[in-house]
CSV table of C-alpha atoms in Angstrom, one decimal:
chain,number,residue,atom,x,y,z
A,1,MET,CA,101.0,97.6,109.8
A,2,LEU,CA,101.0,96.3,106.5
A,3,HIS,CA,99.6,92.6,106.9
A,4,THR,CA,96.3,94.2,108.3
A,5,LEU,CA,96.1,96.0,105.8
A,6,THR,CA,96.0,93.0,103.9
A,7,LYS,CA,93.7,91.0,105.6
A,8,ILE,CA,91.2,94.2,105.5
A,9,LEU,CA,91.7,93.8,102.1
A,10,TYR,CA,91.0,90.5,101.8
A,11,ARG,CA,87.8,90.4,104.0
A,12,THR,CA,86.2,92.8,101.1
A,13,LEU,CA,87.9,90.7,98.6
A,14,ASN,CA,85.5,88.2,99.9
A,15,LYS,CA,82.3,90.0,101.3
A,16,ILE,CA,81.4,91.5,97.1
A,17,ILE,CA,82.5,87.7,95.9
A,18,THR,CA,80.6,85.2,98.1
A,19,PRO,CA,77.0,85.0,96.3
A,20,PRO,CA,74.6,85.7,99.1
A,21,ARG,CA,72.8,82.8,100.9
A,22,VAL,CA,69.1,82.0,99.7
A,23,THR,CA,66.3,80.1,101.7
A,24,PHE,CA,64.9,78.3,99.9
A,25,ILE,CA,60.7,78.4,101.0
A,26,GLN,CA,58.1,75.4,100.6
A,27,PRO,CA,55.3,76.7,98.3
A,28,SER,CA,52.2,77.5,99.9
A,29,PHE,CA,48.9,77.8,98.3
A,30,ARG,CA,47.5,79.4,100.8
A,31,LEU,CA,46.1,81.7,98.4
A,32,LEU,CA,44.1,79.1,97.1
A,33,THR,CA,42.2,78.1,100.7
A,34,THR,CA,41.9,82.2,101.6
A,35,HIS,CA,38.6,82.6,101.9
A,36,VAL,CA,37.1,79.4,101.6
A,37,ASP,CA,35.6,77.1,104.5
A,38,ILE,CA,38.1,73.7,103.8
A,39,PRO,CA,35.5,70.6,104.5
A,40,GLN,CA,37.2,67.8,106.0
A,41,ARG,CA,38.4,64.5,104.3
A,42,LEU,CA,35.6,62.5,103.2
A,43,ASP,CA,36.3,58.6,102.1
A,44,TYR,CA,36.2,58.7,98.1
A,45,SER,CA,34.2,57.6,95.7
A,46,PRO,CA,35.9,57.4,92.6
A,47,ARG,CA,32.4,56.9,90.0
A,48,LYS,CA,30.6,59.4,91.9
A,49,HIS,CA,28.1,61.3,90.0
A,50,TRP,CA,30.0,64.9,88.3
A,51,SER,CA,26.7,67.1,88.7
A,52,THR,CA,27.4,70.3,86.5
A,53,GLU,CA,27.9,72.7,88.7
A,54,ASP,CA,30.6,71.3,90.3
A,55,THR,CA,32.3,70.6,86.8
A,56,GLU,CA,31.7,74.4,86.4
A,57,LYS,CA,33.5,74.4,89.7
A,58,LEU,CA,36.2,72.8,88.9
A,59,ILE,CA,37.0,74.5,84.9
A,60,LYS,CA,37.0,78.0,87.7
A,61,LEU,CA,39.4,76.6,89.6
A,62,VAL,CA,41.7,74.8,86.6
A,63,ASN,CA,41.0,78.5,84.4
A,64,LYS,CA,42.7,80.2,88.3
A,65,TYR,CA,45.5,78.2,89.4
A,66,GLY,CA,46.8,75.9,87.0
A,67,ASN,CA,46.5,72.2,87.2
A,68,LYS,CA,46.9,72.2,90.6
A,69,TRP,CA,45.0,68.3,91.5
A,70,LYS,CA,46.2,67.9,94.5
A,71,VAL,CA,45.2,71.1,95.9
A,72,PHE,CA,41.9,70.9,93.8
A,73,THR,CA,40.4,67.4,96.3
A,74,TYR,CA,40.1,70.1,99.2
A,75,TYR,CA,37.6,71.7,97.1
A,76,PHE,CA,36.1,67.9,96.5
A,77,PRO,CA,36.7,65.8,99.8
A,78,GLU,CA,35.0,62.7,98.2
A,79,ARG,CA,37.6,62.7,94.7
A,80,THR,CA,41.0,61.9,94.9
A,81,SER,CA,43.4,64.0,92.2
A,82,LEU,CA,43.7,61.7,89.5
A,83,CYS,CA,39.7,60.7,89.3
A,84,ILE,CA,40.0,65.3,89.6
A,85,ARG,CA,42.2,65.2,86.7
A,86,ALA,CA,40.5,62.8,84.8
A,87,HIS,CA,37.3,64.8,84.7
A,88,TYR,CA,38.6,67.8,83.9
A,89,LEU,CA,40.1,66.2,80.8
A,90,SER,CA,37.1,64.6,79.9
A,91,VAL,CA,35.4,67.6,80.0
A,92,LYS,CA,38.1,69.6,77.9
A,93,ASN,CA,38.6,66.9,75.2
A,94,ASP,CA,34.8,66.0,74.8
A,95,ASN,CA,35.7,62.8,73.0
A,96,THR,CA,34.8,60.4,75.4
A,97,ARG,CA,31.4,58.0,74.8
A,98,TRP,CA,27.8,58.7,75.6
A,99,THR,CA,26.4,57.5,78.4
A,100,LEU,CA,23.3,55.1,78.6
A,101,GLU,CA,22.1,58.9,81.1
A,102,GLU,CA,22.7,60.9,78.5
A,103,LYS,CA,21.4,59.4,75.5
A,104,LYS,CA,18.0,59.1,77.7
A,105,ILE,CA,18.3,62.5,77.9
A,106,LEU,CA,18.4,63.4,74.8
A,107,GLN,CA,15.8,61.3,73.8
A,108,GLN,CA,14.0,62.9,75.3
A,109,TYR,CA,14.3,66.1,74.5
A,110,PHE,CA,13.8,65.6,71.3
A,111,SER,CA,11.4,63.4,71.1
A,112,SER,CA,9.5,66.8,73.4
A,113,ILE,CA,9.9,68.9,70.4
A,114,PRO,CA,7.3,69.1,67.5
A,115,ASP,CA,9.9,71.1,64.7
A,116,HIS,CA,13.2,69.4,63.9
A,117,ASP,CA,13.9,73.1,62.1
A,118,ASN,CA,14.0,74.8,65.4
A,119,ILE,CA,16.5,73.1,67.8
A,120,GLN,CA,17.9,74.6,70.9
A,121,TRP,CA,20.6,73.1,71.1
A,122,GLU,CA,22.1,75.2,74.5
A,123,GLU,CA,18.6,74.8,76.4
A,124,ALA,CA,19.5,70.1,74.7
A,125,GLN,CA,23.4,71.4,76.5
A,126,LYS,CA,22.0,72.7,79.8
A,127,LEU,CA,20.1,69.1,80.1
A,128,LEU,CA,23.2,67.0,80.4
A,129,PRO,CA,25.2,66.0,83.8
A,130,LYS,CA,28.7,66.2,81.6
A,131,HIS,CA,29.5,69.0,79.3
A,132,ARG,CA,28.9,68.7,75.8
A,133,THR,CA,30.4,70.8,72.9
A,134,ILE,CA,27.5,71.9,70.9
A,135,GLY,CA,29.0,70.1,68.4
A,136,ARG,CA,29.0,66.5,69.4
A,137,ILE,CA,25.2,66.4,69.9
A,138,LYS,CA,24.2,67.9,66.8
A,139,GLN,CA,26.8,64.9,65.8
A,140,PHE,CA,25.1,62.3,68.1
A,141,TYR,CA,21.5,63.8,66.7
A,142,ALA,CA,22.0,63.6,63.3
A,143,ASN,CA,23.4,60.3,64.3
A,144,THR,CA,20.3,58.4,66.2
A,145,ILE,CA,17.2,60.4,66.4
A,146,HIS,CA,17.0,62.3,63.3
A,147,PRO,CA,13.8,61.5,62.1
A,148,ASN,CA,15.1,60.9,58.7
A,149,ILE,CA,17.1,58.2,59.8
A,150,ASN,CA,15.8,54.6,58.7
A,151,LYS,CA,17.2,52.4,61.3
A,152,GLY,CA,15.7,49.7,59.9
A,153,SER,CA,18.4,46.7,57.7
A,154,TRP,CA,20.0,47.6,53.7
A,155,THR,CA,18.4,46.3,51.5
A,156,GLU,CA,19.5,45.4,48.0
A,157,GLU,CA,18.6,49.0,46.9
A,158,ASP,CA,20.5,50.5,49.5
A,159,SER,CA,23.6,49.0,49.0
A,160,ARG,CA,23.9,49.1,45.8
A,161,LYS,CA,23.8,53.0,45.1
A,162,LEU,CA,25.8,53.4,49.0
A,163,ALA,CA,28.6,51.8,46.6
A,164,GLN,CA,27.6,53.8,43.6
A,165,LEU,CA,28.2,57.0,45.9
A,166,ILE,CA,31.9,55.6,47.6
A,167,GLU,CA,32.9,55.1,43.8
A,168,THR,CA,32.5,58.8,43.3
A,169,TYR,CA,33.5,60.9,45.9
A,170,GLY,CA,35.8,57.6,47.5
A,171,THR,CA,35.4,57.0,52.0
A,172,GLY,CA,36.7,60.6,53.3
A,173,HIS,CA,33.8,62.0,52.5
A,174,TRP,CA,30.5,60.2,54.2
A,175,ASP,CA,28.8,63.8,55.0
A,176,ILE,CA,27.9,64.0,52.0
A,177,ILE,CA,26.8,60.2,50.8
A,178,SER,CA,24.9,60.4,53.8
A,179,LYS,CA,23.1,63.5,52.3
A,180,GLU,CA,22.8,61.8,48.7
A,181,LEU,CA,21.3,58.6,50.7
A,182,GLY,CA,19.1,60.6,52.2
A,183,THR,CA,17.6,57.9,54.7
A,184,ARG,CA,21.3,56.9,56.6
A,185,SER,CA,23.4,58.8,59.5
A,186,GLU,CA,27.2,59.1,58.2
A,187,GLU,CA,28.4,56.4,61.2
A,188,GLN,CA,25.2,54.4,59.3
A,189,CYS,CA,27.6,54.6,56.0
A,190,ARG,CA,30.2,53.9,57.3
A,191,ASN,CA,29.5,50.9,60.2
A,192,LYS,CA,28.0,49.1,56.7
A,193,TRP,CA,30.6,49.8,54.2
A,194,ALA,CA,33.1,48.3,56.8
A,195,TYR,CA,31.0,45.7,57.5
A,196,GLU,CA,30.7,45.4,53.6
A,197,VAL,CA,34.7,44.8,53.0
A,198,LYS,CA,36.0,44.3,56.3
A,199,THR,CA,34.3,42.0,58.1
A,200,LEU,CA,35.4,38.3,58.4
A,201,LYS,CA,32.4,36.1,59.0
A,202,LYS,CA,29.0,36.9,57.9
A,203,GLY,CA,25.4,35.6,58.3
A,204,ASP,CA,23.7,33.9,61.8
A,205,PHE,CA,25.4,33.6,64.7
A,206,THR,CA,25.3,30.0,66.2
A,207,LYS,CA,24.6,29.2,69.4
A,208,GLU,CA,28.1,28.7,70.8
A,209,GLU,CA,28.9,32.3,69.3
A,210,ASP,CA,25.6,33.1,70.9
A,211,GLU,CA,26.4,31.6,74.4
A,212,ALA,CA,29.7,32.8,74.4
A,213,LEU,CA,28.8,36.2,73.9
A,214,ILE,CA,26.5,36.0,76.9
A,215,HIS,CA,28.9,34.9,79.4
A,216,HIS,CA,31.9,37.6,78.3
A,217,VAL,CA,29.3,40.8,78.5
A,218,LYS,CA,27.9,39.7,82.2
A,219,LYS,CA,31.9,39.3,82.7
A,220,HIS,CA,32.8,43.1,81.0
A,221,GLY,CA,29.6,44.6,80.0
A,222,LEU,CA,28.3,45.6,77.1
A,223,ASP,CA,31.3,48.8,76.6
A,224,ASN,CA,34.5,46.4,76.1
A,225,LEU,CA,33.2,44.8,73.7
A,226,HIS,CA,36.6,45.4,71.6
A,227,LEU,CA,38.2,43.3,74.6
A,228,ILE,CA,35.0,40.9,74.4
A,229,LYS,CA,36.0,40.5,70.6
A,230,GLU,CA,39.6,39.9,71.7
A,231,GLU,CA,39.1,36.9,73.6
A,232,MET,CA,35.7,35.0,72.1
A,233,LYS,CA,38.4,35.1,69.3
A,234,SER,CA,35.8,36.2,66.6
A,235,LEU,CA,35.8,37.4,63.5
A,236,ARG,CA,32.5,38.8,63.7
A,237,SER,CA,32.7,43.4,63.7
A,238,ILE,CA,32.2,44.6,66.8
A,239,SER,CA,28.8,46.1,65.3
A,240,GLN,CA,27.9,42.6,64.7
A,241,LEU,CA,27.7,42.1,68.0
A,242,ARG,CA,26.2,45.0,69.3
A,243,SER,CA,23.4,44.0,67.5
A,244,ARG,CA,23.1,40.7,68.2
A,245,TYR,CA,23.6,41.6,72.1
A,246,ASN,CA,21.2,43.7,72.2
A,247,ASN,CA,18.5,43.1,69.8
A,248,VAL,CA,18.4,39.6,70.5
A,249,LEU,CA,20.7,37.6,73.8
A,250,ASP,CA,19.9,41.0,75.9
A,251,PRO,CA,18.1,39.2,78.5
A,252,GLN,CA,15.5,42.6,79.6
A,253,ILE,CA,13.9,42.3,76.6
A,254,ASP,CA,10.9,41.8,75.8
A,255,LYS,CA,9.7,39.3,72.9
A,256,SER,CA,6.7,38.4,74.4
A,257,PRO,CA,3.6,38.6,71.5
A,258,TRP,CA,2.3,42.0,70.8
A,259,THR,CA,-0.5,43.8,72.2
A,260,GLU,CA,-3.8,45.9,70.8
A,261,GLU,CA,-2.8,48.2,72.4
A,262,GLU,CA,0.6,48.4,72.3
A,263,LYS,CA,0.4,48.4,68.0
A,264,GLU,CA,-1.6,50.8,68.5
A,265,GLU,CA,-0.2,53.4,70.9
A,266,ALA,CA,3.5,52.9,68.5
A,267,ALA,CA,1.7,53.5,65.5
A,268,ARG,CA,0.4,56.6,66.5
A,269,LEU,CA,3.4,57.1,68.2
A,270,TYR,CA,5.4,56.1,64.8
A,271,ALA,CA,2.7,58.7,62.9
A,272,GLU,CA,3.7,61.8,64.7
A,273,TYR,CA,8.1,61.3,65.5
A,274,LYS,CA,8.5,59.3,62.6
A,275,ASN,CA,11.7,57.9,64.8
A,276,ILE,CA,11.5,54.8,66.1
A,277,LYS,CA,13.7,55.3,69.6
A,278,THR,CA,11.9,58.1,70.1
A,279,VAL,CA,8.8,55.6,70.5
A,280,LYS,CA,10.0,53.4,72.6
A,281,ALA,CA,10.8,56.1,74.9
A,282,LYS,CA,7.9,57.5,74.6
A,283,MET,CA,6.3,54.2,75.2
A,284,ASN,CA,8.3,54.0,77.9
A,285,SER,CA,9.3,50.1,76.1
A,286,LYS,CA,11.9,46.8,76.6
A,287,ARG,CA,11.1,45.6,72.9
A,288,SER,CA,14.1,45.7,70.9
A,289,ILE,CA,14.7,48.4,68.0
A,290,ARG,CA,14.9,45.6,65.6
A,291,ASP,CA,11.6,44.3,67.0
A,292,MET,CA,10.0,47.5,67.1
A,293,TYR,CA,10.9,48.4,63.7
A,294,ASN,CA,9.7,45.1,62.2
A,295,HIS,CA,6.6,45.2,63.6
A,296,LEU,CA,5.4,49.1,62.1
A,297,ARG,CA,7.0,47.9,59.1
A,298,LYS,CA,4.2,45.3,58.6
A,299,ARG,CA,1.4,47.8,58.8
């Protein structure tokens, strides 16, 4: 009798103390694909252009479901999870370089506006293939397209005034310095000062430098000037290398003599827009910015 009671007590205590068995279930993302027609996976193309609709779709998916990059490949069957993640981060951080396509779109848009005091920034934002903040668009406008910006060479008077302003305000107030100068953007002022202070080699490019620069641009592209500078072991600044190629070495530059029709059209457009890049875009010209500026300055 005692033995039987002991066995019953032991079994009862064992049931109380022993934790229940837990069955782990593999997470399921059926919620994501409910009522959604999932297209078949295709061969992906990592360089395929992101449309505004796809970008907005991706942002909504991340906001709703979190960072499910692999799951999102079913919504974007031609892209990898890494590609989707990289695009989302670039959109949210908004710190990537402006593409040539974006620059051309904005230049054409701003050149079509008669009154630059009443720019519709949201409208410009909608034209871009990639999401950019209004702040970035305004910064791009102020540094490259604003009609008051002088794109020509710095005169001795400009350089002297810049040095005086830097002595007064320091190198942490480029917005104030730019406003005081009136004809130069913050980026121009900053780059000019960096050139004066940090550039180790100035003056004309040698034939060997030109040949090396052409070779490395063909190899790496113009967007990799930091790598090109390193491989060339050049003492030139990045700005020097870019300016040299864009204004002198680029094989697509039109270096033919100016026709009378070109001169008249360029003068008319410059009188209307007061901006060299706008004139170049309107004329669809392949002449360099420096060539156009030097020509118009002589008139």
